[in-house]
Amino acid sequence: MFNIILFGPPGSGKGTQSEKLIAKYNLKHLSTGDLLRSEIAASTPLGLEAKKLMDTGQLVPDEVVIGMISSALDANPDVSGFLFDGFPRTTAQAEALDKLLKLKKTEIGIVLALEVSEEELVKRLLNRGLTSGRSDDTNEAVVRNRIVEYKNKTSIVADYYKKFDKVKHIKGEGTLDEIFDSLSKEIDSKIS
Ligand code: ADP
């Protein structure tokens, strides 16, 4: 199995690039944002709780997302690899993921970190809000709070993986194809 973390701030293009990467490398896409939005759409108790936090741009509790990822790993025993998108977002989540993967006798192969300037992120997210139907994309204060959460809690997750020499930084500005090529090159150099 070859497992990838696509890492980066909100609006850095993780979702868009994930779609292209899972098709090219035949991976199972696990996006905690998408899993949480499915829970909200189904009005589950977990979804209703998560929605309050997501609508203000805060992270949902670690145990909630770790539980969702654990179930998703169990539900997909025969895949050739996972692409984690929007997870892990805290060091506790990264440690939990390492443990879960170890139980499955696998590990993270590479962490691809997309880099985009803050003003570009805000512009992209508010622009996405015009069509995404996501309430957390329409309000600038919420968008900025998501970036603050990223800086305070998530950016340090890259340091966690740096200890294991797994992080590759990728410029997340340019055309979709240019960014996809940079990501693919890093993956190819690890799997070939
Ligand atoms: P983006 O990266 O564009 O902010 P996501 O769809 O990944 O979008 O996440 C949307 C929201 O869902 C986050 O702001 C957060 O509230 C919640 N969320 C998603 N993934 C996690 C996670 N791993 N840990 C905690 N909260 C999460």
mmCIF file with all atom_site columns, C-alpha atoms and ligand atoms in Angstrom:
data_model
loop_
_atom_site.group_PDB
_atom_site.id
_atom_site.type_symbol
_atom_site.label_atom_id
_atom_site.label_alt_id
_atom_site.label_comp_id
_atom_site.label_asym_id
_atom_site.label_entity_id
_atom_site.label_seq_id
_atom_site.pdbx_PDB_ins_code
_atom_site.Cartn_x
_atom_site.Cartn_y
_atom_site.Cartn_z
_atom_site.occupancy
_atom_site.B_iso_or_equiv
_atom_site.pdbx_formal_charge
_atom_site.auth_seq_id
_atom_site.auth_comp_id
_atom_site.auth_asym_id
_atom_site.auth_atom_id
_atom_site.pdbx_PDB_model_num
ATOM   1   C CA  . MET A 1 1   ? 0.000   0.000  0.000   1.00 0.00 ? 1   MET A CA  1
ATOM   2   C CA  . PHE A 1 2   ? 1.119   3.559  -0.663  1.00 0.00 ? 2   PHE A CA  1
ATOM   3   C CA  . ASN A 1 3   ? -0.604  6.192  1.485   1.00 0.00 ? 3   ASN A CA  1
ATOM   4   C CA  . ILE A 1 4   ? -0.473  9.919  0.914   1.00 0.00 ? 4   ILE A CA  1
ATOM   5   C CA  . ILE A 1 5   ? -1.368  12.928 3.029   1.00 0.00 ? 5   ILE A CA  1
ATOM   6   C CA  . LEU A 1 6   ? -2.332  15.993 1.030   1.00 0.00 ? 6   LEU A CA  1
ATOM   7   C CA  . PHE A 1 7   ? -1.588  18.792 3.435   1.00 0.00 ? 7   PHE A CA  1
ATOM   8   C CA  . GLY A 1 8   ? -2.185  22.539 3.345   1.00 0.00 ? 8   GLY A CA  1
ATOM   9   C CA  . PRO A 1 9   ? -4.386  25.383 4.542   1.00 0.00 ? 9   PRO A CA  1
ATOM   10  C CA  . PRO A 1 10  ? -8.083  25.723 3.676   1.00 0.00 ? 10  PRO A CA  1
ATOM   11  C CA  . GLY A 1 11  ? -8.390  26.789 0.055   1.00 0.00 ? 11  GLY A CA  1
ATOM   12  C CA  . SER A 1 12  ? -4.972  25.463 -0.968  1.00 0.00 ? 12  SER A CA  1
ATOM   13  C CA  . GLY A 1 13  ? -6.526  23.111 -3.529  1.00 0.00 ? 13  GLY A CA  1
ATOM   14  C CA  . LYS A 1 14  ? -6.461  19.810 -1.646  1.00 0.00 ? 14  LYS A CA  1
ATOM   15  C CA  . GLY A 1 15  ? -9.923  18.743 -2.793  1.00 0.00 ? 15  GLY A CA  1
ATOM   16  C CA  . THR A 1 16  ? -9.312  19.563 -6.465  1.00 0.00 ? 16  THR A CA  1
ATOM   17  C CA  . GLN A 1 17  ? -5.908  17.896 -6.611  1.00 0.00 ? 17  GLN A CA  1
ATOM   18  C CA  . SER A 1 18  ? -7.186  14.885 -4.623  1.00 0.00 ? 18  SER A CA  1
ATOM   19  C CA  . GLU A 1 19  ? -9.698  14.085 -7.359  1.00 0.00 ? 19  GLU A CA  1
ATOM   20  C CA  . LYS A 1 20  ? -6.918  14.003 -9.957  1.00 0.00 ? 20  LYS A CA  1
ATOM   21  C CA  . LEU A 1 21  ? -4.509  12.033 -7.758  1.00 0.00 ? 21  LEU A CA  1
ATOM   22  C CA  . ILE A 1 22  ? -6.969  9.284  -6.788  1.00 0.00 ? 22  ILE A CA  1
ATOM   23  C CA  . ALA A 1 23  ? -7.752  8.711  -10.475 1.00 0.00 ? 23  ALA A CA  1
ATOM   24  C CA  . LYS A 1 24  ? -4.088  8.550  -11.512 1.00 0.00 ? 24  LYS A CA  1
ATOM   25  C CA  . TYR A 1 25  ? -2.809  6.406  -8.636  1.00 0.00 ? 25  TYR A CA  1
ATOM   26  C CA  . ASN A 1 26  ? -5.952  4.373  -7.911  1.00 0.00 ? 26  ASN A CA  1
ATOM   27  C CA  . LEU A 1 27  ? -6.253  5.527  -4.297  1.00 0.00 ? 27  LEU A CA  1
ATOM   28  C CA  . LYS A 1 28  ? -9.197  5.688  -1.908  1.00 0.00 ? 28  LYS A CA  1
ATOM   29  C CA  . HIS A 1 29  ? -9.969  9.343  -1.099  1.00 0.00 ? 29  HIS A CA  1
ATOM   30  C CA  . LEU A 1 30  ? -10.628 10.040 2.585   1.00 0.00 ? 30  LEU A CA  1
ATOM   31  C CA  . SER A 1 31  ? -11.626 13.650 3.241   1.00 0.00 ? 31  SER A CA  1
ATOM   32  C CA  . THR A 1 32  ? -12.721 14.359 6.798   1.00 0.00 ? 32  THR A CA  1
ATOM   33  C CA  . GLY A 1 33  ? -14.461 17.532 5.571   1.00 0.00 ? 33  GLY A CA  1
ATOM   34  C CA  . ASP A 1 34  ? -16.531 15.465 3.112   1.00 0.00 ? 34  ASP A CA  1
ATOM   35  C CA  . LEU A 1 35  ? -17.247 12.789 5.734   1.00 0.00 ? 35  LEU A CA  1
ATOM   36  C CA  . LEU A 1 36  ? -18.428 15.484 8.170   1.00 0.00 ? 36  LEU A CA  1
ATOM   37  C CA  . ARG A 1 37  ? -20.603 17.142 5.513   1.00 0.00 ? 37  ARG A CA  1
ATOM   38  C CA  . SER A 1 38  ? -22.221 13.725 4.797   1.00 0.00 ? 38  SER A CA  1
ATOM   39  C CA  . GLU A 1 39  ? -23.043 13.436 8.497   1.00 0.00 ? 39  GLU A CA  1
ATOM   40  C CA  . ILE A 1 40  ? -24.571 16.934 8.415   1.00 0.00 ? 40  ILE A CA  1
ATOM   41  C CA  . ALA A 1 41  ? -26.598 16.093 5.294   1.00 0.00 ? 41  ALA A CA  1
ATOM   42  C CA  . ALA A 1 42  ? -27.932 12.972 7.044   1.00 0.00 ? 42  ALA A CA  1
ATOM   43  C CA  . SER A 1 43  ? -28.739 15.023 10.192  1.00 0.00 ? 43  SER A CA  1
ATOM   44  C CA  . THR A 1 44  ? -26.961 12.529 12.458  1.00 0.00 ? 44  THR A CA  1
ATOM   45  C CA  . PRO A 1 45  ? -26.209 13.583 16.064  1.00 0.00 ? 45  PRO A CA  1
ATOM   46  C CA  . LEU A 1 46  ? -22.500 13.723 15.141  1.00 0.00 ? 46  LEU A CA  1
ATOM   47  C CA  . GLY A 1 47  ? -23.306 15.923 12.135  1.00 0.00 ? 47  GLY A CA  1
ATOM   48  C CA  . LEU A 1 48  ? -25.450 18.319 14.143  1.00 0.00 ? 48  LEU A CA  1
ATOM   49  C CA  . GLU A 1 49  ? -22.687 18.734 16.757  1.00 0.00 ? 49  GLU A CA  1
ATOM   50  C CA  . ALA A 1 50  ? -19.969 19.153 14.124  1.00 0.00 ? 50  ALA A CA  1
ATOM   51  C CA  . LYS A 1 51  ? -21.977 21.725 12.157  1.00 0.00 ? 51  LYS A CA  1
ATOM   52  C CA  . LYS A 1 52  ? -21.900 24.238 15.027  1.00 0.00 ? 52  LYS A CA  1
ATOM   53  C CA  . LEU A 1 53  ? -18.092 24.166 15.072  1.00 0.00 ? 53  LEU A CA  1
ATOM   54  C CA  . MET A 1 54  ? -17.648 24.059 11.301  1.00 0.00 ? 54  MET A CA  1
ATOM   55  C CA  . ASP A 1 55  ? -19.947 27.057 10.833  1.00 0.00 ? 55  ASP A CA  1
ATOM   56  C CA  . THR A 1 56  ? -17.660 29.176 13.011  1.00 0.00 ? 56  THR A CA  1
ATOM   57  C CA  . GLY A 1 57  ? -14.477 27.863 11.397  1.00 0.00 ? 57  GLY A CA  1
ATOM   58  C CA  . GLN A 1 58  ? -13.312 25.792 14.376  1.00 0.00 ? 58  GLN A CA  1
ATOM   59  C CA  . LEU A 1 59  ? -11.950 22.267 14.252  1.00 0.00 ? 59  LEU A CA  1
ATOM   60  C CA  . VAL A 1 60  ? -14.205 19.463 15.426  1.00 0.00 ? 60  VAL A CA  1
ATOM   61  C CA  . PRO A 1 61  ? -12.870 17.328 18.312  1.00 0.00 ? 61  PRO A CA  1
ATOM   62  C CA  . ASP A 1 62  ? -10.038 14.901 17.571  1.00 0.00 ? 62  ASP A CA  1
ATOM   63  C CA  . GLU A 1 63  ? -11.939 11.837 18.805  1.00 0.00 ? 63  GLU A CA  1
ATOM   64  C CA  . VAL A 1 64  ? -14.763 12.505 16.348  1.00 0.00 ? 64  VAL A CA  1
ATOM   65  C CA  . VAL A 1 65  ? -12.569 12.644 13.241  1.00 0.00 ? 65  VAL A CA  1
ATOM   66  C CA  . ILE A 1 66  ? -10.270 9.847  14.429  1.00 0.00 ? 66  ILE A CA  1
ATOM   67  C CA  . GLY A 1 67  ? -13.350 7.630  14.880  1.00 0.00 ? 67  GLY A CA  1
ATOM   68  C CA  . MET A 1 68  ? -14.556 8.449  11.373  1.00 0.00 ? 68  MET A CA  1
ATOM   69  C CA  . ILE A 1 69  ? -11.149 7.681  9.845   1.00 0.00 ? 69  ILE A CA  1
ATOM   70  C CA  . SER A 1 70  ? -10.842 4.436  11.803  1.00 0.00 ? 70  SER A CA  1
ATOM   71  C CA  . SER A 1 71  ? -14.214 3.246  10.440  1.00 0.00 ? 71  SER A CA  1
ATOM   72  C CA  . ALA A 1 72  ? -13.286 4.299  6.906   1.00 0.00 ? 72  ALA A CA  1
ATOM   73  C CA  . LEU A 1 73  ? -10.002 2.362  7.072   1.00 0.00 ? 73  LEU A CA  1
ATOM   74  C CA  . ASP A 1 74  ? -11.856 -0.746 8.241   1.00 0.00 ? 74  ASP A CA  1
ATOM   75  C CA  . ALA A 1 75  ? -14.490 -0.341 5.535   1.00 0.00 ? 75  ALA A CA  1
ATOM   76  C CA  . ASN A 1 76  ? -11.849 -0.383 2.765   1.00 0.00 ? 76  ASN A CA  1
ATOM   77  C CA  . PRO A 1 77  ? -9.578  -3.378 3.420   1.00 0.00 ? 77  PRO A CA  1
ATOM   78  C CA  . ASP A 1 78  ? -8.550  -4.069 -0.175  1.00 0.00 ? 78  ASP A CA  1
ATOM   79  C CA  . VAL A 1 79  ? -7.468  -0.710 -1.588  1.00 0.00 ? 79  VAL A CA  1
ATOM   80  C CA  . SER A 1 80  ? -4.008  -0.034 -3.005  1.00 0.00 ? 80  SER A CA  1
ATOM   81  C CA  . GLY A 1 81  ? -3.627  3.043  -0.825  1.00 0.00 ? 81  GLY A CA  1
ATOM   82  C CA  . PHE A 1 82  ? -5.376  5.963  0.860   1.00 0.00 ? 82  PHE A CA  1
ATOM   83  C CA  . LEU A 1 83  ? -5.227  9.650  0.086   1.00 0.00 ? 83  LEU A CA  1
ATOM   84  C CA  . PHE A 1 84  ? -5.884  11.613 3.275   1.00 0.00 ? 84  PHE A CA  1
ATOM   85  C CA  . ASP A 1 85  ? -7.287  15.085 2.579   1.00 0.00 ? 85  ASP A CA  1
ATOM   86  C CA  . GLY A 1 86  ? -7.868  17.480 5.474   1.00 0.00 ? 86  GLY A CA  1
ATOM   87  C CA  . PHE A 1 87  ? -6.623  14.884 7.964   1.00 0.00 ? 87  PHE A CA  1
ATOM   88  C CA  . PRO A 1 88  ? -4.615  14.843 10.189  1.00 0.00 ? 88  PRO A CA  1
ATOM   89  C CA  . ARG A 1 89  ? -5.182  18.421 11.346  1.00 0.00 ? 89  ARG A CA  1
ATOM   90  C CA  . THR A 1 90  ? -3.639  18.173 14.824  1.00 0.00 ? 90  THR A CA  1
ATOM   91  C CA  . THR A 1 91  ? -0.626  16.342 16.236  1.00 0.00 ? 91  THR A CA  1
ATOM   92  C CA  . ALA A 1 92  ? -2.981  14.067 18.218  1.00 0.00 ? 92  ALA A CA  1
ATOM   93  C CA  . GLN A 1 93  ? -4.693  13.103 14.953  1.00 0.00 ? 93  GLN A CA  1
ATOM   94  C CA  . ALA A 1 94  ? -1.304  12.401 13.324  1.00 0.00 ? 94  ALA A CA  1
ATOM   95  C CA  . GLU A 1 95  ? -0.274  10.138 16.197  1.00 0.00 ? 95  GLU A CA  1
ATOM   96  C CA  . ALA A 1 96  ? -3.609  8.309  16.072  1.00 0.00 ? 96  ALA A CA  1
ATOM   97  C CA  . LEU A 1 97  ? -3.299  7.836  12.304  1.00 0.00 ? 97  LEU A CA  1
ATOM   98  C CA  . ASP A 1 98  ? 0.183   6.348  12.667  1.00 0.00 ? 98  ASP A CA  1
ATOM   99  C CA  . LYS A 1 99  ? -1.190  3.832  15.164  1.00 0.00 ? 99  LYS A CA  1
ATOM   100 C CA  . LEU A 1 100 ? -4.168  2.902  12.978  1.00 0.00 ? 100 LEU A CA  1
ATOM   101 C CA  . LEU A 1 101 ? -1.932  2.396  9.935   1.00 0.00 ? 101 LEU A CA  1
ATOM   102 C CA  . LYS A 1 102 ? 0.534   0.330  11.949  1.00 0.00 ? 102 LYS A CA  1
ATOM   103 C CA  . LEU A 1 103 ? -2.296  -2.024 12.919  1.00 0.00 ? 103 LEU A CA  1
ATOM   104 C CA  . LYS A 1 104 ? -2.867  -2.477 9.185   1.00 0.00 ? 104 LYS A CA  1
ATOM   105 C CA  . LYS A 1 105 ? 0.871   -3.065 8.659   1.00 0.00 ? 105 LYS A CA  1
ATOM   106 C CA  . THR A 1 106 ? 1.232   0.047  6.551   1.00 0.00 ? 106 THR A CA  1
ATOM   107 C CA  . GLU A 1 107 ? 2.326   3.681  6.955   1.00 0.00 ? 107 GLU A CA  1
ATOM   108 C CA  . ILE A 1 108 ? 2.310   7.137  5.381   1.00 0.00 ? 108 ILE A CA  1
ATOM   109 C CA  . GLY A 1 109 ? 4.523   7.170  2.290   1.00 0.00 ? 109 GLY A CA  1
ATOM   110 C CA  . ILE A 1 110 ? 4.627   10.911 1.660   1.00 0.00 ? 110 ILE A CA  1
ATOM   111 C CA  . VAL A 1 111 ? 3.175   14.190 2.927   1.00 0.00 ? 111 VAL A CA  1
ATOM   112 C CA  . LEU A 1 112 ? 2.602   16.672 0.112   1.00 0.00 ? 112 LEU A CA  1
ATOM   113 C CA  . ALA A 1 113 ? 2.263   20.180 1.538   1.00 0.00 ? 113 ALA A CA  1
ATOM   114 C CA  . LEU A 1 114 ? 0.622   22.763 -0.724  1.00 0.00 ? 114 LEU A CA  1
ATOM   115 C CA  . GLU A 1 115 ? 1.782   26.337 -0.153  1.00 0.00 ? 115 GLU A CA  1
ATOM   116 C CA  . VAL A 1 116 ? -0.458  29.310 -0.982  1.00 0.00 ? 116 VAL A CA  1
ATOM   117 C CA  . SER A 1 117 ? -0.327  32.898 0.276   1.00 0.00 ? 117 SER A CA  1
ATOM   118 C CA  . GLU A 1 118 ? -2.922  33.981 2.824   1.00 0.00 ? 118 GLU A CA  1
ATOM   119 C CA  . GLU A 1 119 ? -4.557  36.621 0.640   1.00 0.00 ? 119 GLU A CA  1
ATOM   120 C CA  . GLU A 1 120 ? -4.898  34.135 -2.210  1.00 0.00 ? 120 GLU A CA  1
ATOM   121 C CA  . LEU A 1 121 ? -6.532  31.635 0.198   1.00 0.00 ? 121 LEU A CA  1
ATOM   122 C CA  . VAL A 1 122 ? -9.146  34.161 1.355   1.00 0.00 ? 122 VAL A CA  1
ATOM   123 C CA  . LYS A 1 123 ? -9.855  35.154 -2.248  1.00 0.00 ? 123 LYS A CA  1
ATOM   124 C CA  . ARG A 1 124 ? -10.277 31.516 -3.359  1.00 0.00 ? 124 ARG A CA  1
ATOM   125 C CA  . LEU A 1 125 ? -12.500 30.536 -0.432  1.00 0.00 ? 125 LEU A CA  1
ATOM   126 C CA  . LEU A 1 126 ? -14.848 33.518 -0.753  1.00 0.00 ? 126 LEU A CA  1
ATOM   127 C CA  . ASN A 1 127 ? -14.994 32.898 -4.486  1.00 0.00 ? 127 ASN A CA  1
ATOM   128 C CA  . ARG A 1 128 ? -15.793 29.218 -3.901  1.00 0.00 ? 128 ARG A CA  1
ATOM   129 C CA  . GLY A 1 129 ? -18.524 30.372 -1.500  1.00 0.00 ? 129 GLY A CA  1
ATOM   130 C CA  . LEU A 1 130 ? -20.400 31.934 -4.404  1.00 0.00 ? 130 LEU A CA  1
ATOM   131 C CA  . THR A 1 131 ? -21.161 28.451 -5.781  1.00 0.00 ? 131 THR A CA  1
ATOM   132 C CA  . SER A 1 132 ? -20.142 25.764 -3.221  1.00 0.00 ? 132 SER A CA  1
ATOM   133 C CA  . GLY A 1 133 ? -23.207 26.037 -1.027  1.00 0.00 ? 133 GLY A CA  1
ATOM   134 C CA  . ARG A 1 134 ? -20.821 25.773 1.944   1.00 0.00 ? 134 ARG A CA  1
ATOM   135 C CA  . SER A 1 135 ? -21.836 28.148 4.713   1.00 0.00 ? 135 SER A CA  1
ATOM   136 C CA  . ASP A 1 136 ? -18.229 28.265 5.995   1.00 0.00 ? 136 ASP A CA  1
ATOM   137 C CA  . ASP A 1 137 ? -17.074 29.743 2.659   1.00 0.00 ? 137 ASP A CA  1
ATOM   138 C CA  . THR A 1 138 ? -19.381 32.764 2.540   1.00 0.00 ? 138 THR A CA  1
ATOM   139 C CA  . ASN A 1 139 ? -18.369 34.792 5.587   1.00 0.00 ? 139 ASN A CA  1
ATOM   140 C CA  . GLU A 1 140 ? -14.923 36.422 5.615   1.00 0.00 ? 140 GLU A CA  1
ATOM   141 C CA  . ALA A 1 141 ? -14.599 36.246 9.418   1.00 0.00 ? 141 ALA A CA  1
ATOM   142 C CA  . VAL A 1 142 ? -15.238 32.476 9.332   1.00 0.00 ? 142 VAL A CA  1
ATOM   143 C CA  . VAL A 1 143 ? -12.809 32.009 6.445   1.00 0.00 ? 143 VAL A CA  1
ATOM   144 C CA  . ARG A 1 144 ? -10.120 33.932 8.343   1.00 0.00 ? 144 ARG A CA  1
ATOM   145 C CA  . ASN A 1 145 ? -10.827 31.916 11.496  1.00 0.00 ? 145 ASN A CA  1
ATOM   146 C CA  . ARG A 1 146 ? -10.247 28.678 9.578   1.00 0.00 ? 146 ARG A CA  1
ATOM   147 C CA  . ILE A 1 147 ? -6.849  30.024 8.533   1.00 0.00 ? 147 ILE A CA  1
ATOM   148 C CA  . VAL A 1 148 ? -6.089  30.972 12.168  1.00 0.00 ? 148 VAL A CA  1
ATOM   149 C CA  . GLU A 1 149 ? -7.023  27.423 13.278  1.00 0.00 ? 149 GLU A CA  1
ATOM   150 C CA  . TYR A 1 150 ? -4.708  26.095 10.572  1.00 0.00 ? 150 TYR A CA  1
ATOM   151 C CA  . LYS A 1 151 ? -1.817  28.259 11.769  1.00 0.00 ? 151 LYS A CA  1
ATOM   152 C CA  . ASN A 1 152 ? -2.354  27.451 15.445  1.00 0.00 ? 152 ASN A CA  1
ATOM   153 C CA  . LYS A 1 153 ? -3.161  23.747 15.333  1.00 0.00 ? 153 LYS A CA  1
ATOM   154 C CA  . THR A 1 154 ? -2.504  22.261 11.918  1.00 0.00 ? 154 THR A CA  1
ATOM   155 C CA  . SER A 1 155 ? 0.685   23.776 10.472  1.00 0.00 ? 155 SER A CA  1
ATOM   156 C CA  . ILE A 1 156 ? 2.730   22.029 13.197  1.00 0.00 ? 156 ILE A CA  1
ATOM   157 C CA  . VAL A 1 157 ? 1.561   18.661 11.876  1.00 0.00 ? 157 VAL A CA  1
ATOM   158 C CA  . ALA A 1 158 ? 4.108   19.143 9.057   1.00 0.00 ? 158 ALA A CA  1
ATOM   159 C CA  . ASP A 1 159 ? 6.861   19.257 11.708  1.00 0.00 ? 159 ASP A CA  1
ATOM   160 C CA  . TYR A 1 160 ? 5.646   15.923 13.067  1.00 0.00 ? 160 TYR A CA  1
ATOM   161 C CA  . TYR A 1 161 ? 6.186   14.274 9.672   1.00 0.00 ? 161 TYR A CA  1
ATOM   162 C CA  . LYS A 1 162 ? 9.429   16.175 9.028   1.00 0.00 ? 162 LYS A CA  1
ATOM   163 C CA  . LYS A 1 163 ? 10.990  14.136 11.824  1.00 0.00 ? 163 LYS A CA  1
ATOM   164 C CA  . PHE A 1 164 ? 10.464  11.105 9.586   1.00 0.00 ? 164 PHE A CA  1
ATOM   165 C CA  . ASP A 1 165 ? 11.637  12.982 6.487   1.00 0.00 ? 165 ASP A CA  1
ATOM   166 C CA  . LYS A 1 166 ? 8.296   12.547 4.732   1.00 0.00 ? 166 LYS A CA  1
ATOM   167 C CA  . VAL A 1 167 ? 7.335   16.120 3.820   1.00 0.00 ? 167 VAL A CA  1
ATOM   168 C CA  . LYS A 1 168 ? 7.605   17.645 0.344   1.00 0.00 ? 168 LYS A CA  1
ATOM   169 C CA  . HIS A 1 169 ? 6.594   21.278 -0.167  1.00 0.00 ? 169 HIS A CA  1
ATOM   170 C CA  . ILE A 1 170 ? 4.745   22.105 -3.364  1.00 0.00 ? 170 ILE A CA  1
ATOM   171 C CA  . LYS A 1 171 ? 3.891   25.540 -4.746  1.00 0.00 ? 171 LYS A CA  1
ATOM   172 C CA  . GLY A 1 172 ? 0.076   25.624 -4.743  1.00 0.00 ? 172 GLY A CA  1
ATOM   173 C CA  . GLU A 1 173 ? -0.194  28.620 -7.087  1.00 0.00 ? 173 GLU A CA  1
ATOM   174 C CA  . GLY A 1 174 ? -0.100  28.213 -10.867 1.00 0.00 ? 174 GLY A CA  1
ATOM   175 C CA  . THR A 1 175 ? -2.321  26.207 -13.214 1.00 0.00 ? 175 THR A CA  1
ATOM   176 C CA  . LEU A 1 176 ? -4.094  23.068 -11.953 1.00 0.00 ? 176 LEU A CA  1
ATOM   177 C CA  . ASP A 1 177 ? -1.979  20.973 -14.316 1.00 0.00 ? 177 ASP A CA  1
ATOM   178 C CA  . GLU A 1 178 ? 1.306   22.525 -13.190 1.00 0.00 ? 178 GLU A CA  1
ATOM   179 C CA  . ILE A 1 179 ? 0.474   21.797 -9.555  1.00 0.00 ? 179 ILE A CA  1
ATOM   180 C CA  . PHE A 1 180 ? -0.697  18.275 -10.427 1.00 0.00 ? 180 PHE A CA  1
ATOM   181 C CA  . ASP A 1 181 ? 2.578   17.624 -12.283 1.00 0.00 ? 181 ASP A CA  1
ATOM   182 C CA  . SER A 1 182 ? 4.630   18.759 -9.268  1.00 0.00 ? 182 SER A CA  1
ATOM   183 C CA  . LEU A 1 183 ? 2.620   16.497 -6.960  1.00 0.00 ? 183 LEU A CA  1
ATOM   184 C CA  . SER A 1 184 ? 2.873   13.539 -9.354  1.00 0.00 ? 184 SER A CA  1
ATOM   185 C CA  . LYS A 1 185 ? 6.657   13.953 -9.692  1.00 0.00 ? 185 LYS A CA  1
ATOM   186 C CA  . GLU A 1 186 ? 7.117   13.699 -5.939  1.00 0.00 ? 186 GLU A CA  1
ATOM   187 C CA  . ILE A 1 187 ? 4.912   10.600 -5.745  1.00 0.00 ? 187 ILE A CA  1
ATOM   188 C CA  . ASP A 1 188 ? 6.644   8.952  -8.719  1.00 0.00 ? 188 ASP A CA  1
ATOM   189 C CA  . SER A 1 189 ? 10.046  9.513  -7.143  1.00 0.00 ? 189 SER A CA  1
ATOM   190 C CA  . LYS A 1 190 ? 8.864   7.629  -4.037  1.00 0.00 ? 190 LYS A CA  1
ATOM   191 C CA  . ILE A 1 191 ? 7.101   4.706  -5.688  1.00 0.00 ? 191 ILE A CA  1
ATOM   192 C CA  . SER A 1 192 ? 9.462   3.964  -8.591  1.00 0.00 ? 192 SER A CA  1
HETATM 193 P P1  . ADP B 2 .   ? -11.101 23.292 4.122   1.00 0.00 ? 1   ADP B P1  1
HETATM 194 O O1  . ADP B 2 .   ? -9.805  22.590 4.158   1.00 0.00 ? 1   ADP B O1  1
HETATM 195 O O2  . ADP B 2 .   ? -11.356 24.000 2.816   1.00 0.00 ? 1   ADP B O2  1
HETATM 196 O O3  . ADP B 2 .   ? -11.331 24.170 5.315   1.00 0.00 ? 1   ADP B O3  1
HETATM 197 P P2  . ADP B 2 .   ? -12.562 20.850 4.808   1.00 0.00 ? 1   ADP B P2  1
HETATM 198 O O4  . ADP B 2 .   ? -13.693 20.350 4.011   1.00 0.00 ? 1   ADP B O4  1
HETATM 199 O O5  . ADP B 2 .   ? -11.326 20.025 4.854   1.00 0.00 ? 1   ADP B O5  1
HETATM 200 O O6  . ADP B 2 .   ? -12.285 22.280 4.168   1.00 0.00 ? 1   ADP B O6  1
HETATM 201 O O7  . ADP B 2 .   ? -13.014 21.140 6.325   1.00 0.00 ? 1   ADP B O7  1
HETATM 202 C C1  . ADP B 2 .   ? -14.140 21.908 6.646   1.00 0.00 ? 1   ADP B C1  1
HETATM 203 C C2  . ADP B 2 .   ? -14.318 21.981 8.162   1.00 0.00 ? 1   ADP B C2  1
HETATM 204 O O8  . ADP B 2 .   ? -14.532 20.653 8.677   1.00 0.00 ? 1   ADP B O8  1
HETATM 205 C C3  . ADP B 2 .   ? -13.125 22.488 8.950   1.00 0.00 ? 1   ADP B C3  1
HETATM 206 O O9  . ADP B 2 .   ? -13.116 23.903 9.034   1.00 0.00 ? 1   ADP B O9  1
HETATM 207 C C4  . ADP B 2 .   ? -13.344 21.817 10.323  1.00 0.00 ? 1   ADP B C4  1
HETATM 208 O O10 . ADP B 2 .   ? -14.338 22.483 11.055  1.00 0.00 ? 1   ADP B O10 1
HETATM 209 C C5  . ADP B 2 .   ? -13.895 20.463 9.935   1.00 0.00 ? 1   ADP B C5  1
HETATM 210 N N1  . ADP B 2 .   ? -12.823 19.442 9.803   1.00 0.00 ? 1   ADP B N1  1
HETATM 211 C C6  . ADP B 2 .   ? -12.475 18.799 8.659   1.00 0.00 ? 1   ADP B C6  1
HETATM 212 N N2  . ADP B 2 .   ? -11.484 17.936 8.879   1.00 0.00 ? 1   ADP B N2  1
HETATM 213 C C7  . ADP B 2 .   ? -11.161 18.025 10.190  1.00 0.00 ? 1   ADP B C7  1
HETATM 214 C C8  . ADP B 2 .   ? -10.192 17.414 11.040  1.00 0.00 ? 1   ADP B C8  1
HETATM 215 N N3  . ADP B 2 .   ? -9.333  16.495 10.562  1.00 0.00 ? 1   ADP B N3  1
HETATM 216 N N4  . ADP B 2 .   ? -10.158 17.763 12.349  1.00 0.00 ? 1   ADP B N4  1
HETATM 217 C C9  . ADP B 2 .   ? -11.016 18.662 12.841  1.00 0.00 ? 1   ADP B C9  1
HETATM 218 N N5  . ADP B 2 .   ? -11.943 19.305 12.109  1.00 0.00 ? 1   ADP B N5  1
HETATM 219 C C10 . ADP B 2 .   ? -12.028 18.993 10.792  1.00 0.00 ? 1   ADP B C10 1
#
